[in-house]
Short mmCIF file of C-alpha atoms in Angstrom, two decimals:
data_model
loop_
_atom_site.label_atom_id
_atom_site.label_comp_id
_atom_site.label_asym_id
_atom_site.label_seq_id
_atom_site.Cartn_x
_atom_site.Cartn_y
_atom_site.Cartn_z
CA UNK A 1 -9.64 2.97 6.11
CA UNK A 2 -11.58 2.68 9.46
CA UNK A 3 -11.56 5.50 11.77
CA UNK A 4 -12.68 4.93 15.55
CA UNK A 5 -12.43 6.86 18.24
CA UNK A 6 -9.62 6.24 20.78
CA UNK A 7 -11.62 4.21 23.46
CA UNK A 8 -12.96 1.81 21.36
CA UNK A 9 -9.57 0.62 20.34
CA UNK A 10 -7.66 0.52 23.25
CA UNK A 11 -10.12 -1.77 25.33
CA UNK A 12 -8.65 -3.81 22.19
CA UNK A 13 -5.54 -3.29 23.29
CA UNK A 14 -4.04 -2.65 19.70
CA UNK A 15 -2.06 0.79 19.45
CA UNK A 16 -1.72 1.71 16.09
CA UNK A 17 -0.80 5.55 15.16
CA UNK A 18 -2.60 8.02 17.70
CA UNK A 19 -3.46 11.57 15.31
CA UNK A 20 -5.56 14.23 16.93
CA UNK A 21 -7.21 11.48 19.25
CA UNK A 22 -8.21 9.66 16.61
CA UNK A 23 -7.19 6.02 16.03
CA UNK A 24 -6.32 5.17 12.44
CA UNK A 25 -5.79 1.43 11.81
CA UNK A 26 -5.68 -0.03 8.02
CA UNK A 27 -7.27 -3.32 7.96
CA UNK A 28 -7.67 -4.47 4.45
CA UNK A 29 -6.25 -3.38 0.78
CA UNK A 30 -8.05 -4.37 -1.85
CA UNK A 31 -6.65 -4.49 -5.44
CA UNK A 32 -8.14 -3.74 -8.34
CA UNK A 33 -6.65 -5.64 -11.22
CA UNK A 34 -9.31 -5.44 -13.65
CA UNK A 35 -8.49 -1.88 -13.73
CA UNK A 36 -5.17 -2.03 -14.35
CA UNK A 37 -3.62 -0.11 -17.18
CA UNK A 38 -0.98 -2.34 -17.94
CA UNK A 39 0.35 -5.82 -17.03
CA UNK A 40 3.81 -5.29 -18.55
CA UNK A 41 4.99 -3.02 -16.48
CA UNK A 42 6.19 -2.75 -12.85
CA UNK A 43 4.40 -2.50 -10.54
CA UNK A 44 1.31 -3.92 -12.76
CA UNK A 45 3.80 -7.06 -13.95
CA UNK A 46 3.92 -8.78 -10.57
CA UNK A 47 2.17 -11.37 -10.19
CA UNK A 48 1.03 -10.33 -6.11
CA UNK A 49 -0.86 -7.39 -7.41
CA UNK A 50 -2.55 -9.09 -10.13
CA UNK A 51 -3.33 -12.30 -8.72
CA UNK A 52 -4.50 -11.05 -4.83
CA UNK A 53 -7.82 -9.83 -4.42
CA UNK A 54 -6.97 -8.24 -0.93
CA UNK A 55 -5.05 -8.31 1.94
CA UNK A 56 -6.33 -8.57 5.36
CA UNK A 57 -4.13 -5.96 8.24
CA UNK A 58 -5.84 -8.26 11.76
CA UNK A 59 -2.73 -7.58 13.68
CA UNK A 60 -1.45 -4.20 14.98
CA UNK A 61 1.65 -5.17 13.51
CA UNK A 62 2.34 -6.46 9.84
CA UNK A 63 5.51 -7.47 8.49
CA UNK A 64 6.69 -7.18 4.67
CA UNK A 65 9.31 -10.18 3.77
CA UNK A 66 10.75 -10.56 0.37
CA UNK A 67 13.72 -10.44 -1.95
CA UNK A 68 14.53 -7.44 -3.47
CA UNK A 69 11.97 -6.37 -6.23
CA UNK A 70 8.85 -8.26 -5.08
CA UNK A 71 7.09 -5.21 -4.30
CA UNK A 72 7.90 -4.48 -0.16
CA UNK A 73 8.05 -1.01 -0.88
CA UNK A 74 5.95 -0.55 -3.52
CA UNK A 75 3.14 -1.70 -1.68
CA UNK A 76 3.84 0.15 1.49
CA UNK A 77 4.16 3.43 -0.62
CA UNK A 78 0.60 2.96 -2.67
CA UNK A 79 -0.81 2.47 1.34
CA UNK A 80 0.86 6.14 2.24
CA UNK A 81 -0.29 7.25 -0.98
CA UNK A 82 -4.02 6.25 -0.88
CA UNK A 83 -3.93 7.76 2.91
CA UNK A 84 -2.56 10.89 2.35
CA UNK A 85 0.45 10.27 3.97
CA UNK A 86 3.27 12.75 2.45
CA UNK A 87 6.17 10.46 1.23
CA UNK A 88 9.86 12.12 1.16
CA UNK A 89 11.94 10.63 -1.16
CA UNK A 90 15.68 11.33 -2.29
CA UNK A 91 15.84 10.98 -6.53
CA UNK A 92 19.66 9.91 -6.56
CA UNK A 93 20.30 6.19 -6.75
CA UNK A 94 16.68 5.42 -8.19
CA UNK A 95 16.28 2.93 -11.36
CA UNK A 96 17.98 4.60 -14.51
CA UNK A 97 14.65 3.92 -16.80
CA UNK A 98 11.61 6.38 -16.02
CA UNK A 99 8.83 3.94 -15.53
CA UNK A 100 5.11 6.11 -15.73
CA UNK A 101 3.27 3.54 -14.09
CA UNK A 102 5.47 2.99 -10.28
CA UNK A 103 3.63 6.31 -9.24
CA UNK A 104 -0.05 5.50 -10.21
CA UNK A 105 -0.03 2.00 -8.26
CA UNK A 106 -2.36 3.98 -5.63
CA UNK A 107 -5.30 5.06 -8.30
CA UNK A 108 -5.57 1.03 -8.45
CA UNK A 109 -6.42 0.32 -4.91
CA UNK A 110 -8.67 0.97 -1.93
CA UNK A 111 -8.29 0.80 1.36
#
């Protein structure tokens, strides 16, 4: 994660999130498949994560688009993960089948 001090990004014009006066803009994810402790199981089992080296953020603005199961959220939890960011989440309604591995997606990445 790149932090830079507020000026230097907006003569950029981008605005990403504004903490403290600090400027906090993700601009790549790198996955580390090699690493992986499994490639049965989700999240490990897609073939996105296994077969992407990285992913480039060179917009402010980045959309996710994808049926359901593809990894949209996933991904964007494992980036709030690896940056600290606290993630609520309501346990009712989740898959019936404890999977060990959803959680630990983040220990597999860098940003």
């Amino acid at each position: 994660m790149i932090v830079e001090p507020l000026e230097a990004v907006t003569s950029n014009k981008i605005a990403p999130a504004i903490l403290s006066g600090i400027v906090m803009h993700l601009r790549r994810i790198v996955f580390h498949a090699d690493r992986y402790p499994t490639q049965e199981h989700y999240p490990f089992s897609l073939s996105v994560f296994r077969d992407t080296e990285s992913l480039v953020f060179d917009r402010p603005v980045t959309f996710f688009v994808g049926e359901n199961g593809t990894g949209k959220s996933t991904l964007l939890e494992t980036i709030a993960r690896k940056c600290g960011i606290h993630i609520w989440e309501q346990q009712a309604g989740r898959r019936p089948v404890h999977n060990p591995y959803e959680k630990r997606f983040h220990a597999y990445v860098s940003v």
